[in-house]
Each structure stands twice: as C-alpha cells, then as structure tokens.
GROMACS .gro file of N, CA and C in nm:
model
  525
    1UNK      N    1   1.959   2.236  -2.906
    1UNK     CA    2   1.860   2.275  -2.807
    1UNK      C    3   1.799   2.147  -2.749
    2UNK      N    4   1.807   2.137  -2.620
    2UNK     CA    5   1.764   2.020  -2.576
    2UNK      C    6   1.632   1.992  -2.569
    3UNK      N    7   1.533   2.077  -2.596
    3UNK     CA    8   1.406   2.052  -2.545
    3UNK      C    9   1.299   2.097  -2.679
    4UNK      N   10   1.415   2.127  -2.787
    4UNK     CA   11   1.328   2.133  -2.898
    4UNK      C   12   1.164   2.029  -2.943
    5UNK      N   13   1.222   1.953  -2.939
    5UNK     CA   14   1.153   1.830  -2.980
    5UNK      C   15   1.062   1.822  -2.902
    6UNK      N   16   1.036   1.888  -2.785
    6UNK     CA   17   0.935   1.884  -2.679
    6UNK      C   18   0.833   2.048  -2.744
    7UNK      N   19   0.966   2.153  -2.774
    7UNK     CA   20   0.864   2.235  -2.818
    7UNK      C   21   0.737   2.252  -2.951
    8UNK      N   22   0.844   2.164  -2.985
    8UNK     CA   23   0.766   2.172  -3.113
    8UNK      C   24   0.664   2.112  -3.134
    9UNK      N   25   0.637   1.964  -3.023
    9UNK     CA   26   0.534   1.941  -2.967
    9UNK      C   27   0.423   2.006  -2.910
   10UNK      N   28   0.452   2.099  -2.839
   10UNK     CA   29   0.342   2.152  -2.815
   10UNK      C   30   0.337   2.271  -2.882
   11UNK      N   31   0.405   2.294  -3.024
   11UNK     CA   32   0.361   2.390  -3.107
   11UNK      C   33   0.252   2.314  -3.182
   12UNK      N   34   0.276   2.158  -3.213
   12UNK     CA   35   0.151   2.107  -3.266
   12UNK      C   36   0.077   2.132  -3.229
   13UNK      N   37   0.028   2.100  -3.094
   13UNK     CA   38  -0.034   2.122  -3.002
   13UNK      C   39  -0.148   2.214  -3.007
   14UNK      N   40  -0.104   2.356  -3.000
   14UNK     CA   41  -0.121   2.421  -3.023
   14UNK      C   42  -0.199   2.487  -3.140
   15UNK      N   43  -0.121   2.432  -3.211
   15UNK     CA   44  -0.170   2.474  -3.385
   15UNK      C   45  -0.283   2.394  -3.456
   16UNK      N   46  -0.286   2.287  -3.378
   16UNK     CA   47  -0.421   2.185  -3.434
   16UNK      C   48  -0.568   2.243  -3.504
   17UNK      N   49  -0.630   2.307  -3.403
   17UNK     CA   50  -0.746   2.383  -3.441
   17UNK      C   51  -0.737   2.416  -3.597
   18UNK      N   52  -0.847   2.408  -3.634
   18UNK     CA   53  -0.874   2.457  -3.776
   18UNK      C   54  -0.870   2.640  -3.773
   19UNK      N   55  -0.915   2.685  -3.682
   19UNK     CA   56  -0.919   2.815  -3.632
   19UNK      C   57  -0.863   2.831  -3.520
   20UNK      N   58  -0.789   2.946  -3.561
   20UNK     CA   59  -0.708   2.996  -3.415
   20UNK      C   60  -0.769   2.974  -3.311
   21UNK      N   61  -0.768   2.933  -3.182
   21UNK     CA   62  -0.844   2.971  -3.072
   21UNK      C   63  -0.818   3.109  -2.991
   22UNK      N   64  -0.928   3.136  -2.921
   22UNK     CA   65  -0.883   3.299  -2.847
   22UNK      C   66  -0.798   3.218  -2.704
   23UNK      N   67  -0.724   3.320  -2.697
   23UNK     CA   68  -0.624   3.311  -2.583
   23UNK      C   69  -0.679   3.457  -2.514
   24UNK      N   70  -0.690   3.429  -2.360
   24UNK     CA   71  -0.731   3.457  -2.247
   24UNK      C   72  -0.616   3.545  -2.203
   25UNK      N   73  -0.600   3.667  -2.195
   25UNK     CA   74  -0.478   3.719  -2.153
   25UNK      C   75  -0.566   3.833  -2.029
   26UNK      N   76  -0.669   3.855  -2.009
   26UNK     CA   77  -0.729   3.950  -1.918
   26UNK      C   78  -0.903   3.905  -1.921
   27UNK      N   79  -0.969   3.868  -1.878
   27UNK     CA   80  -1.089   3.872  -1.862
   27UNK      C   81  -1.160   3.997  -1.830
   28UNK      N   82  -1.240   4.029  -1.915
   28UNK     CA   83  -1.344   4.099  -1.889
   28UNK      C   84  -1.440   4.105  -1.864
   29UNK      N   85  -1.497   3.992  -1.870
   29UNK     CA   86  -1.635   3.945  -1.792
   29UNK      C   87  -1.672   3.830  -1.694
   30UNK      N   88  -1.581   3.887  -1.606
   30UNK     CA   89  -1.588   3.778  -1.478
   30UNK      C   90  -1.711   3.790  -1.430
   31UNK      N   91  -1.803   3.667  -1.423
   31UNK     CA   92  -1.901   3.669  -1.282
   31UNK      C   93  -1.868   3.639  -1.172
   32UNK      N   94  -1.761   3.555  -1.183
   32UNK     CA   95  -1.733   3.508  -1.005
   32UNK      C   96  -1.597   3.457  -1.045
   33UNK      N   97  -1.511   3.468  -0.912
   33UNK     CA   98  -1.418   3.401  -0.915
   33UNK      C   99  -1.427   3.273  -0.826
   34UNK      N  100  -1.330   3.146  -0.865
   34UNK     CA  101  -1.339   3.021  -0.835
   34UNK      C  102  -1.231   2.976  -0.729
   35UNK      N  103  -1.231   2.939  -0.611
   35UNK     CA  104  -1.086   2.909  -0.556
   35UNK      C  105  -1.124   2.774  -0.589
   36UNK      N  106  -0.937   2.746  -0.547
   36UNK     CA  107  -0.953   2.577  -0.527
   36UNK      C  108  -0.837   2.559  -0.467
   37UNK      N  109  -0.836   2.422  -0.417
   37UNK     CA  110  -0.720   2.377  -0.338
   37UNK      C  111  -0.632   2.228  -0.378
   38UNK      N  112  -0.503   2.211  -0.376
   38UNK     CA  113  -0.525   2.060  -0.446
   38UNK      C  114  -0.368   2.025  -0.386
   39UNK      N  115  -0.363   1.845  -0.363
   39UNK     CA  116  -0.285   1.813  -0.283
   39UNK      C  117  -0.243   1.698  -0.319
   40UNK      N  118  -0.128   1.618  -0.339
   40UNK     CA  119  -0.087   1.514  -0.323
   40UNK      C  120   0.057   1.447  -0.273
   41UNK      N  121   0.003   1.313  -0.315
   41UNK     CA  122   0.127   1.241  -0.228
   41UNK      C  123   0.183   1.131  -0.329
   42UNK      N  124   0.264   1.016  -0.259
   42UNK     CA  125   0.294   0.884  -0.309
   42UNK      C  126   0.151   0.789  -0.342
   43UNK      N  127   0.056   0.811  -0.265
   43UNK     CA  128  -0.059   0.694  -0.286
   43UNK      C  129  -0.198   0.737  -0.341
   44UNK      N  130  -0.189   0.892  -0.320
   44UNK     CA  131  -0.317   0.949  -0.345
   44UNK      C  132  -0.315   1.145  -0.377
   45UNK      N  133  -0.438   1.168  -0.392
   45UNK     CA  134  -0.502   1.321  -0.438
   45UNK      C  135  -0.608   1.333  -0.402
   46UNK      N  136  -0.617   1.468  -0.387
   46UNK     CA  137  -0.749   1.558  -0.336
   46UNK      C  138  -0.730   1.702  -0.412
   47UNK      N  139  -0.816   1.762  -0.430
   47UNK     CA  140  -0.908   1.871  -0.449
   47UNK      C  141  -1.036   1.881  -0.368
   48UNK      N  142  -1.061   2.078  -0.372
   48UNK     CA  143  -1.146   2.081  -0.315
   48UNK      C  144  -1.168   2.266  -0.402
   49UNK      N  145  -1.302   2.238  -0.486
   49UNK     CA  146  -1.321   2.371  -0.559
   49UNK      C  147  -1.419   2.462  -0.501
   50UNK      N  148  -1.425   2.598  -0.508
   50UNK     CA  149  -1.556   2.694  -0.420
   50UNK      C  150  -1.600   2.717  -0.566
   51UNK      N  151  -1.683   2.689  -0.573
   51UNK     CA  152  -1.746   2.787  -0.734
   51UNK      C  153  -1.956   2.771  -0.695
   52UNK      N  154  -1.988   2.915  -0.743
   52UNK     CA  155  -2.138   2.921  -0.758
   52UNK      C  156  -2.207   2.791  -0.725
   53UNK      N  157  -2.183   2.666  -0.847
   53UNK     CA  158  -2.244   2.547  -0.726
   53UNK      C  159  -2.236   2.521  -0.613
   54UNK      N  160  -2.130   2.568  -0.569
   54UNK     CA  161  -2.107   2.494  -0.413
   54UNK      C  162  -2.000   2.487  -0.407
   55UNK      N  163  -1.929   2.341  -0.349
   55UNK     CA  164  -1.768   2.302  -0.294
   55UNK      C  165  -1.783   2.181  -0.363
   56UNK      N  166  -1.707   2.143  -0.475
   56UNK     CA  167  -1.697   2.032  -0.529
   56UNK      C  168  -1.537   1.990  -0.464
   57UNK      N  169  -1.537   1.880  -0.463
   57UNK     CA  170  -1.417   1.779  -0.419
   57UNK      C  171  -1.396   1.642  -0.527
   58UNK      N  172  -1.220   1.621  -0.501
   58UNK     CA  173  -1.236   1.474  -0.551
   58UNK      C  174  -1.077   1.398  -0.485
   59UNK      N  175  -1.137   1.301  -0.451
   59UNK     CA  176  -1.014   1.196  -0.381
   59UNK      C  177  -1.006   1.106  -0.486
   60UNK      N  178  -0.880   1.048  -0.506
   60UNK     CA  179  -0.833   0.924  -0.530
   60UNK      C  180  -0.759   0.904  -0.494
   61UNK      N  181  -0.708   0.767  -0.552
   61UNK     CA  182  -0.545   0.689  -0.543
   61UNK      C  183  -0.491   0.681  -0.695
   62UNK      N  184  -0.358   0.745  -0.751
   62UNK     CA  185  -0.304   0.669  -0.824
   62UNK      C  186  -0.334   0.556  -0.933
   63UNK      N  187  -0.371   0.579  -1.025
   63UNK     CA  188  -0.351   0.447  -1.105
   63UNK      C  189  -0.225   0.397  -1.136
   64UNK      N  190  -0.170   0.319  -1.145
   64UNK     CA  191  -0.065   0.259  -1.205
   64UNK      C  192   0.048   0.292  -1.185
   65UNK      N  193   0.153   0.291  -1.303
   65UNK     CA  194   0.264   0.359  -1.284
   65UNK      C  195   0.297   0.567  -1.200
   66UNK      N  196   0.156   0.583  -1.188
   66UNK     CA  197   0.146   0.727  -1.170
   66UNK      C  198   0.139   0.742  -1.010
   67UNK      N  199   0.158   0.604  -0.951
   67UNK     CA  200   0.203   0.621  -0.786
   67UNK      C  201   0.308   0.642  -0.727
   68UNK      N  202   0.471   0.643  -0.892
   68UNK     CA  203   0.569   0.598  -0.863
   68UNK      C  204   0.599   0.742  -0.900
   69UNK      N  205   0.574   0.876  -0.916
   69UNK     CA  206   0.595   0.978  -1.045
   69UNK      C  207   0.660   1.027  -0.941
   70UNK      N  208   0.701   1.170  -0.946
   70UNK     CA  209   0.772   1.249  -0.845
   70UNK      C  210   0.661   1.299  -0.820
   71UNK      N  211   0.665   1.379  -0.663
   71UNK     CA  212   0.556   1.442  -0.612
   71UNK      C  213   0.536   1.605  -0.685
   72UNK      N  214   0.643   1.665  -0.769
   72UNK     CA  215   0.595   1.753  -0.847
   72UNK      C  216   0.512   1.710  -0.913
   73UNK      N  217   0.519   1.603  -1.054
   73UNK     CA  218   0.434   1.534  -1.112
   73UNK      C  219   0.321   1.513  -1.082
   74UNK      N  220   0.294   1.417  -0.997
   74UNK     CA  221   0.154   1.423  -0.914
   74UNK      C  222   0.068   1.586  -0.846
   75UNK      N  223   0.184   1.655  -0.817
   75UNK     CA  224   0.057   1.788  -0.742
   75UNK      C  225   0.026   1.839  -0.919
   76UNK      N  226   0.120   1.866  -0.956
   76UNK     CA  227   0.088   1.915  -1.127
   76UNK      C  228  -0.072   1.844  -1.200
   77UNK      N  229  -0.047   1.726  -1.178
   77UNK     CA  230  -0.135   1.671  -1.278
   77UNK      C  231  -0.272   1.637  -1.183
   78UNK      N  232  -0.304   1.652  -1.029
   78UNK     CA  233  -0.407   1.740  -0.982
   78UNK      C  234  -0.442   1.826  -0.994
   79UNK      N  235  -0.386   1.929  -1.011
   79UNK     CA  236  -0.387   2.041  -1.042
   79UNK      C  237  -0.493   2.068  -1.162
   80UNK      N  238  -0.438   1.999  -1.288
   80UNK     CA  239  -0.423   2.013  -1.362
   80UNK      C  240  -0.584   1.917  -1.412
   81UNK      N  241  -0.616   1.801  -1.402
   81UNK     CA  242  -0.708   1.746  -1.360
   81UNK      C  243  -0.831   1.760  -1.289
   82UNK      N  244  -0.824   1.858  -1.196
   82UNK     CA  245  -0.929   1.908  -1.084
   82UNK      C  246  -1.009   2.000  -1.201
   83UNK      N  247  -0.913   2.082  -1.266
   83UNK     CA  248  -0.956   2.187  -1.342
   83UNK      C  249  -1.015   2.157  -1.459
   84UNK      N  250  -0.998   2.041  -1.541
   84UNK     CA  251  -1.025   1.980  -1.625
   84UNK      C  252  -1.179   1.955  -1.616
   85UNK      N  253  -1.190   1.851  -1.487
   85UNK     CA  254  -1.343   1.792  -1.476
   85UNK      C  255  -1.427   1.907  -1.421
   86UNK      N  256  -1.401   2.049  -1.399
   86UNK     CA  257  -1.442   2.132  -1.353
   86UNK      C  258  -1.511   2.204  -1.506
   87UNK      N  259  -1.419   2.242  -1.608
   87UNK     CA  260  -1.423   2.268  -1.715
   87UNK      C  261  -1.544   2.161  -1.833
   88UNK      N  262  -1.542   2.029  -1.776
   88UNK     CA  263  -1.622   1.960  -1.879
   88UNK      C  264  -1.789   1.946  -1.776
   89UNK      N  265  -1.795   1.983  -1.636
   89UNK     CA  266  -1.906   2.048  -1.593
   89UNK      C  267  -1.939   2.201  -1.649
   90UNK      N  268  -1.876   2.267  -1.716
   90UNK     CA  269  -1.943   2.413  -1.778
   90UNK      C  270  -1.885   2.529  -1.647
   91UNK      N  271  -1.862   2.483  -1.531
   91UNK     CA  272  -1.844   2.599  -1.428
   91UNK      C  273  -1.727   2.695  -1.465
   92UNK      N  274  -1.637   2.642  -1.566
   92UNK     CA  275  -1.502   2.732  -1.565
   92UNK      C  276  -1.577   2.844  -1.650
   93UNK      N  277  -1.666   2.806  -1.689
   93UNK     CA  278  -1.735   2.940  -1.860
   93UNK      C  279  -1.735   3.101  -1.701
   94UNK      N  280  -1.695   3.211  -1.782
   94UNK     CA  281  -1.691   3.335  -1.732
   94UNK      C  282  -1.658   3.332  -1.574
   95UNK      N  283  -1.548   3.267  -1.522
   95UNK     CA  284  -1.475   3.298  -1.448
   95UNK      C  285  -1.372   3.332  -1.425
   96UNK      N  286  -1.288   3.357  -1.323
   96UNK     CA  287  -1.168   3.349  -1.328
   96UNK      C  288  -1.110   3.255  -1.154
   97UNK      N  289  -1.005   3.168  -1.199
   97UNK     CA  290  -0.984   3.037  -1.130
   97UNK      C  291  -0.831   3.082  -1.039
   98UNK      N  292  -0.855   3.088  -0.949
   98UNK     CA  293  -0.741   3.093  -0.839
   98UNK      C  294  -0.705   2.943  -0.769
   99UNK      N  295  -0.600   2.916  -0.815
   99UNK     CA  296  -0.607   2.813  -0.729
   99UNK      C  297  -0.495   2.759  -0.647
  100UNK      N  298  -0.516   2.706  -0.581
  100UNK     CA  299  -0.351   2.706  -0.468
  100UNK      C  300  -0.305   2.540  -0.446
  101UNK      N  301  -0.174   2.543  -0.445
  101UNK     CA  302  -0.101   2.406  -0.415
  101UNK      C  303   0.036   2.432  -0.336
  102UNK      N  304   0.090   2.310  -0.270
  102UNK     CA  305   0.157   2.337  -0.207
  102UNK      C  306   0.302   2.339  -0.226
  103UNK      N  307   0.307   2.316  -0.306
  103UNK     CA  308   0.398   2.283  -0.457
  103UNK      C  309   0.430   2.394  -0.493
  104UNK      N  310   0.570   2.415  -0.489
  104UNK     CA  311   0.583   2.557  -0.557
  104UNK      C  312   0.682   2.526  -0.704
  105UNK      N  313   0.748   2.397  -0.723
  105UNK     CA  314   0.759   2.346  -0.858
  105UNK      C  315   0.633   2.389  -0.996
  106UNK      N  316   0.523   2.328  -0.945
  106UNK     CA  317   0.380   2.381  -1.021
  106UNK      C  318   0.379   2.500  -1.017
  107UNK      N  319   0.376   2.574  -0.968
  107UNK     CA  320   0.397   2.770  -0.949
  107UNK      C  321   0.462   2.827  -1.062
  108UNK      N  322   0.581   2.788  -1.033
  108UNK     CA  323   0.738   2.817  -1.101
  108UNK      C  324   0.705   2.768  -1.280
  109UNK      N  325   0.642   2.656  -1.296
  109UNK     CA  326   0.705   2.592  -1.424
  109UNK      C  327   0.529   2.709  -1.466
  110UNK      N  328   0.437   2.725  -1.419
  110UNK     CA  329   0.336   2.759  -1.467
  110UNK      C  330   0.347   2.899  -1.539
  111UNK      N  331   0.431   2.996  -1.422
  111UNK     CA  332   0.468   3.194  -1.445
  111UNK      C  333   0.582   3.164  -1.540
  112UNK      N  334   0.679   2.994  -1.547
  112UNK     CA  335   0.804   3.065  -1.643
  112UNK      C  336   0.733   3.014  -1.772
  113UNK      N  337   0.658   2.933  -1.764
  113UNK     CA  338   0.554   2.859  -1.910
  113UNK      C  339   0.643   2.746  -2.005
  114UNK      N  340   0.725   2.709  -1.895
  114UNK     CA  341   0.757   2.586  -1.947
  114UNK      C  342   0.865   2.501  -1.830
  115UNK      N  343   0.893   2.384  -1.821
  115UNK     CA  344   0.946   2.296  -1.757
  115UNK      C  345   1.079   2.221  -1.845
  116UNK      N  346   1.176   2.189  -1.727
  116UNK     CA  347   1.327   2.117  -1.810
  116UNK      C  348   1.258   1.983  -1.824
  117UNK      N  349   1.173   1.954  -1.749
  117UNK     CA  350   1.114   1.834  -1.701
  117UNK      C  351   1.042   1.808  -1.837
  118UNK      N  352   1.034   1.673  -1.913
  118UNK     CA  353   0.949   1.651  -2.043
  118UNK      C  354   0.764   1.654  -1.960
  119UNK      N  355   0.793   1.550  -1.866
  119UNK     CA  356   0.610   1.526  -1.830
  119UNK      C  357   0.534   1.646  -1.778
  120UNK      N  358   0.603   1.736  -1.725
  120UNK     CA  359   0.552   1.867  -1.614
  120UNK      C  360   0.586   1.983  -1.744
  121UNK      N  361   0.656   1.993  -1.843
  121UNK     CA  362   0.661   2.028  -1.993
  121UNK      C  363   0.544   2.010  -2.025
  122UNK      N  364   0.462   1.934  -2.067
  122UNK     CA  365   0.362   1.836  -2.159
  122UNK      C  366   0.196   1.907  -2.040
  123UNK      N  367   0.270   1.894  -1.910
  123UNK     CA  368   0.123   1.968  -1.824
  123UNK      C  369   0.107   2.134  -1.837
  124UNK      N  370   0.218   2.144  -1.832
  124UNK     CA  371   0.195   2.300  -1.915
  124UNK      C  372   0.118   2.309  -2.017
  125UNK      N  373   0.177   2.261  -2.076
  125UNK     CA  374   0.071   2.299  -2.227
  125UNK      C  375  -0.084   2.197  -2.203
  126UNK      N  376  -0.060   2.136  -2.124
  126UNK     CA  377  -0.226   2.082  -2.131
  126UNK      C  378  -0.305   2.233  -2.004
  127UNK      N  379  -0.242   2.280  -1.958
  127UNK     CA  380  -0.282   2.387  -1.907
  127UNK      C  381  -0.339   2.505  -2.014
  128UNK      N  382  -0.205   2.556  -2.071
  128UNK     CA  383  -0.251   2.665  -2.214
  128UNK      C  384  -0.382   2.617  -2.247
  129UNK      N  385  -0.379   2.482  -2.309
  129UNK     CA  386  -0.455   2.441  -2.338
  129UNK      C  387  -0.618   2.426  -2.319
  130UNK      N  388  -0.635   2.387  -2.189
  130UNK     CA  389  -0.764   2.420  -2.115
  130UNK      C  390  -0.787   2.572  -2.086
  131UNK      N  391  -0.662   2.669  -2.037
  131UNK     CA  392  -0.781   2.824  -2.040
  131UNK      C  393  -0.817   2.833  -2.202
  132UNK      N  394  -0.726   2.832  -2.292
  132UNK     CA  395  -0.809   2.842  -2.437
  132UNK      C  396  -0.918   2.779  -2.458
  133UNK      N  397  -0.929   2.656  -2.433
  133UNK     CA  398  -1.068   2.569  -2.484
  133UNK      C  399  -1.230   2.662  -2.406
  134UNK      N  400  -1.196   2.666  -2.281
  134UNK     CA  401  -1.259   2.736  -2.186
  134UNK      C  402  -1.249   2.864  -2.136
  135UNK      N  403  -1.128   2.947  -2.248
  135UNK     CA  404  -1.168   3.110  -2.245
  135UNK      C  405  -1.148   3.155  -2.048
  136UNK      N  406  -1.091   3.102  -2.010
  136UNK     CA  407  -1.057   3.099  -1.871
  136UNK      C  408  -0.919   3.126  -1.841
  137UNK      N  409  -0.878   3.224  -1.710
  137UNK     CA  410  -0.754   3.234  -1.721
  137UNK      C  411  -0.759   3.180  -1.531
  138UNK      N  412  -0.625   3.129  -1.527
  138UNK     CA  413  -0.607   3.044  -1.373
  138UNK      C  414  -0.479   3.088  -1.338
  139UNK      N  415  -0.458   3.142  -1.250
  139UNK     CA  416  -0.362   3.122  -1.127
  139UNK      C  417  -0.364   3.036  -1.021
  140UNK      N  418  -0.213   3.002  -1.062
  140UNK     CA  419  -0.207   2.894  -0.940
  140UNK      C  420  -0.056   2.947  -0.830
  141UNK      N  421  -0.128   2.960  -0.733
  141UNK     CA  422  -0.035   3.012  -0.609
  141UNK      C  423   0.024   2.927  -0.559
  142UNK      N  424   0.135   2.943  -0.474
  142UNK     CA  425   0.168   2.856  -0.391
  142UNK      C  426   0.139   2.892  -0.206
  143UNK      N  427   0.100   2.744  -0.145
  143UNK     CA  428   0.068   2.824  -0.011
  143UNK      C  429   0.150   2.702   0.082
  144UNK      N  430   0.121   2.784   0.200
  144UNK     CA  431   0.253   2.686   0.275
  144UNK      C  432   0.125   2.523   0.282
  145UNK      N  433   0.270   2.412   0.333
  145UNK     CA  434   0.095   2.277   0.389
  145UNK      C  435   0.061   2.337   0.497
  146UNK      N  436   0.096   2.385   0.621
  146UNK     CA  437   0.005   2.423   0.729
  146UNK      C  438  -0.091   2.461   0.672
  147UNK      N  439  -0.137   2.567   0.560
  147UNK     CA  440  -0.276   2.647   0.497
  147UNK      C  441  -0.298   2.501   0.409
  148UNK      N  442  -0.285   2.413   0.374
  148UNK     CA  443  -0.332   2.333   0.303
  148UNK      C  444  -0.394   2.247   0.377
  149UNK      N  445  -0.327   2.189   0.531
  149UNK     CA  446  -0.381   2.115   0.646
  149UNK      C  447  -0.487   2.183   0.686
  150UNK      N  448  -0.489   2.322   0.760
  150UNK     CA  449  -0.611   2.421   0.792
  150UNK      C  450  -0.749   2.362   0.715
  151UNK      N  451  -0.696   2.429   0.573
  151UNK     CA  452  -0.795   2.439   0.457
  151UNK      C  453  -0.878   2.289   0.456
  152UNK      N  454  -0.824   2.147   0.486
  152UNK     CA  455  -0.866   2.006   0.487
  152UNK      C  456  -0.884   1.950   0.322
  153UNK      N  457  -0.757   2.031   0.199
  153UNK     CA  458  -0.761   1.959   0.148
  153UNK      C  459  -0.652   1.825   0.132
  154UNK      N  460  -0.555   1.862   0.251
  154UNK     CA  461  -0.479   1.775   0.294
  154UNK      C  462  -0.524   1.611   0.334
  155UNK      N  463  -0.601   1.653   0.412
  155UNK     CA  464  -0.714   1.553   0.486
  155UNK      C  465  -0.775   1.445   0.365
  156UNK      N  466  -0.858   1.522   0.255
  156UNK     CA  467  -0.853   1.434   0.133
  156UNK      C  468  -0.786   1.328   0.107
  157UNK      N  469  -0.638   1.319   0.113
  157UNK     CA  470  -0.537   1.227   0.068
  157UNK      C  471  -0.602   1.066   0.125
  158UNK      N  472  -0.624   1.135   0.271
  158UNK     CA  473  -0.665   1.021   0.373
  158UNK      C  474  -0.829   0.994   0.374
  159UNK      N  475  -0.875   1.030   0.272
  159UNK     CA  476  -0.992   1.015   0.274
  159UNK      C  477  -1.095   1.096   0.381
  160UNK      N  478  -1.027   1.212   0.513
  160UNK     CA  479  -1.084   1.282   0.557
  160UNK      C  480  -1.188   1.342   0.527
  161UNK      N  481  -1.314   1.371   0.617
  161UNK     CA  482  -1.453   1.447   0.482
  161UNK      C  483  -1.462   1.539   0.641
  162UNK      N  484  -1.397   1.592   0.730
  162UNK     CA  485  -1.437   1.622   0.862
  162UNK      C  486  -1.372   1.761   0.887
  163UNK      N  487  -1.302   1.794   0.845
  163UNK     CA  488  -1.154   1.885   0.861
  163UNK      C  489  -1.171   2.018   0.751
  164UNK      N  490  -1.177   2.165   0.772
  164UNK     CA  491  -1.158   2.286   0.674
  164UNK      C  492  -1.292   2.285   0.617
  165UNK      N  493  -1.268   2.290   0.502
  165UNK     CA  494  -1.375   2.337   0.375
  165UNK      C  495  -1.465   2.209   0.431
  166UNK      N  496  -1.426   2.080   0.435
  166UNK     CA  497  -1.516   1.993   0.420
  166UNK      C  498  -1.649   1.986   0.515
  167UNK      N  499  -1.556   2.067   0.640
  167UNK     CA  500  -1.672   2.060   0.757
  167UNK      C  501  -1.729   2.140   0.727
  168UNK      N  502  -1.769   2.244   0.676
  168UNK     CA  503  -1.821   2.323   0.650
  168UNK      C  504  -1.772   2.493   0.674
  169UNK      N  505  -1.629   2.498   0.702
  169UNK     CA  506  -1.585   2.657   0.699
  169UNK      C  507  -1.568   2.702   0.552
  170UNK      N  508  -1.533   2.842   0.536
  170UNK     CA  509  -1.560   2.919   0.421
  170UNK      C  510  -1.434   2.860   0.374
  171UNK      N  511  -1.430   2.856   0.270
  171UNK     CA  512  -1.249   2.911   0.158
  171UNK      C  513  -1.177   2.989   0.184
  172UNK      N  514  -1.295   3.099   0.176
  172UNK     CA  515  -1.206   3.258   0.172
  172UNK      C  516  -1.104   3.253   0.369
  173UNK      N  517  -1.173   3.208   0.346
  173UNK     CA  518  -1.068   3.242   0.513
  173UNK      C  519  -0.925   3.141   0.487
  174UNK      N  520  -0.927   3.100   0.388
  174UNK     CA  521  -0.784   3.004   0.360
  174UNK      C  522  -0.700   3.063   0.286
  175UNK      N  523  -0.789   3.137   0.171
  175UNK     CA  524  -0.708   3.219   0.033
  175UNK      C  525  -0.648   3.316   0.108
   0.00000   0.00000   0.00000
C-alpha cells in the first residue's frame, strides 16, 4: 500500500488525545453560519471571512520554500490557515463554516478525505483535525475565479482593499 505510512500518520494523529475527541458529523446548535473566501497564487494569499464580528481578511506572501509549492498546495493550506486563525479567535465555537475556493483539487481531496499527494494528505487531516478541536463542521465548495474576482478576494493577492467584500458589498450575494 503506497500511502500506508502516511496513514498511519495521521492515525497518530488522530489518536493522540488522552480522550477521544467529539467528531462533528451534524451540528445542532448553529447560531450563525460563517462564509469565507480564499485565494492563491505563486507569490501570495488572501482570505476574506463574514462571521458575527464582521469581515475579517488576511494577505500575505509566501514564506520560503512555500512560494515554490503547487498552486493546489498553496489554495489548500489558505484554506486551511484562514480557518485556523479564525478558530484560535473563538469565532468558529457554534457555527457552521462554508467556505469557497477556486480550487477544485481542495474540494475533491476534502469530500474523498484523503489525497495521493503526501503534503495535501497531511492538510486533510490538519482539517479533521481543527473541526474536532473546535466542534465545527466546514464545507468547502468550489466556485468558478470570475465569483472569486467579483467577490475581491482575488484582489487580496495584489494587495487590493477596493474591490467585492472589501468595498463594502455583502458576501451573500457571492455564495
């Protein structure tokens, strides 16, 4: 089996906790649901989240070797990241997280729950991972880039703050 050694990894993974953790298979006490949007390239990333606070965003560039990754890699680990620092602000507690990329690699490896790929493998399970910690369950859609350009989390990449969500139009008119 070629990818044993990867599974069994994230059976560690998994199994760490001293106590089982609860796994999220239906929410029942949603207060709100969360969109978000998230985008990248060769040099850079953006997000852009709707939740009860407001519209949180975040741009960068790449550190390091992670400018050179494939562009699955990179939308994945935005993705994957956006949701993270969202989660260690408290906003993911009793929601449920929709979120869209343009990437339909991220889609695919997310509904089949695992990747041939070792690194986009390894973001999966840091996915499992975060709805358990945070009792949160996330979908992530895929949408065409025209709805990602619209939306202005495209614009992000380039440091845009003028364009979609940022200027001030709704989300929901993107989802």
């Amino acid at each position: 089996v070629p990818r044993f050694r990867e599974d069994l990894g994230a059976m560690a993974v998994f199994f760490t906790p001293e106590m089982p953790p609860d796994v999220t298979d239906r929410v029942s006490g949603v207060l709100y649901a969360m969109y978000g949007f998230g985008d990248a390239s060769g040099t850079g990333f953006g997000s852009s989240i709707q939740s009860t606070a407001g519209l949180s965003y975040r741009i960068g560039v790449w550190r390091g070797d992670e400018g050179n990754e494939t562009s699955n890699y990179q939308e994945f680990t935005n993705v994957i990241e956006a949701l993270e620092e969202e989660g260690e602000t408290g906003r993911l507690a009793d929601c449920r997280v929709f979120f869209c990329t343009d990437n339909l690699t991220v889609e695919s490896a997310l509904y089949k729950g695992s990747s041939s790929s070792e690194k986009l493998h390894g973001l999966v399970v840091r996915l499992h991972c975060l709805q358990s910690k945070y009792a949160v369950l996330v979908t992530v859609s895929h949408v065409l880039g025209k709805q990602m350009i619209a939306e202005g989390t495209d614009g992000l990449l380039r440091g845009l703050l003028n364009e979609g969500v940022m200027a001030g139009e709704s989300i929901m008119s993107f989802v």
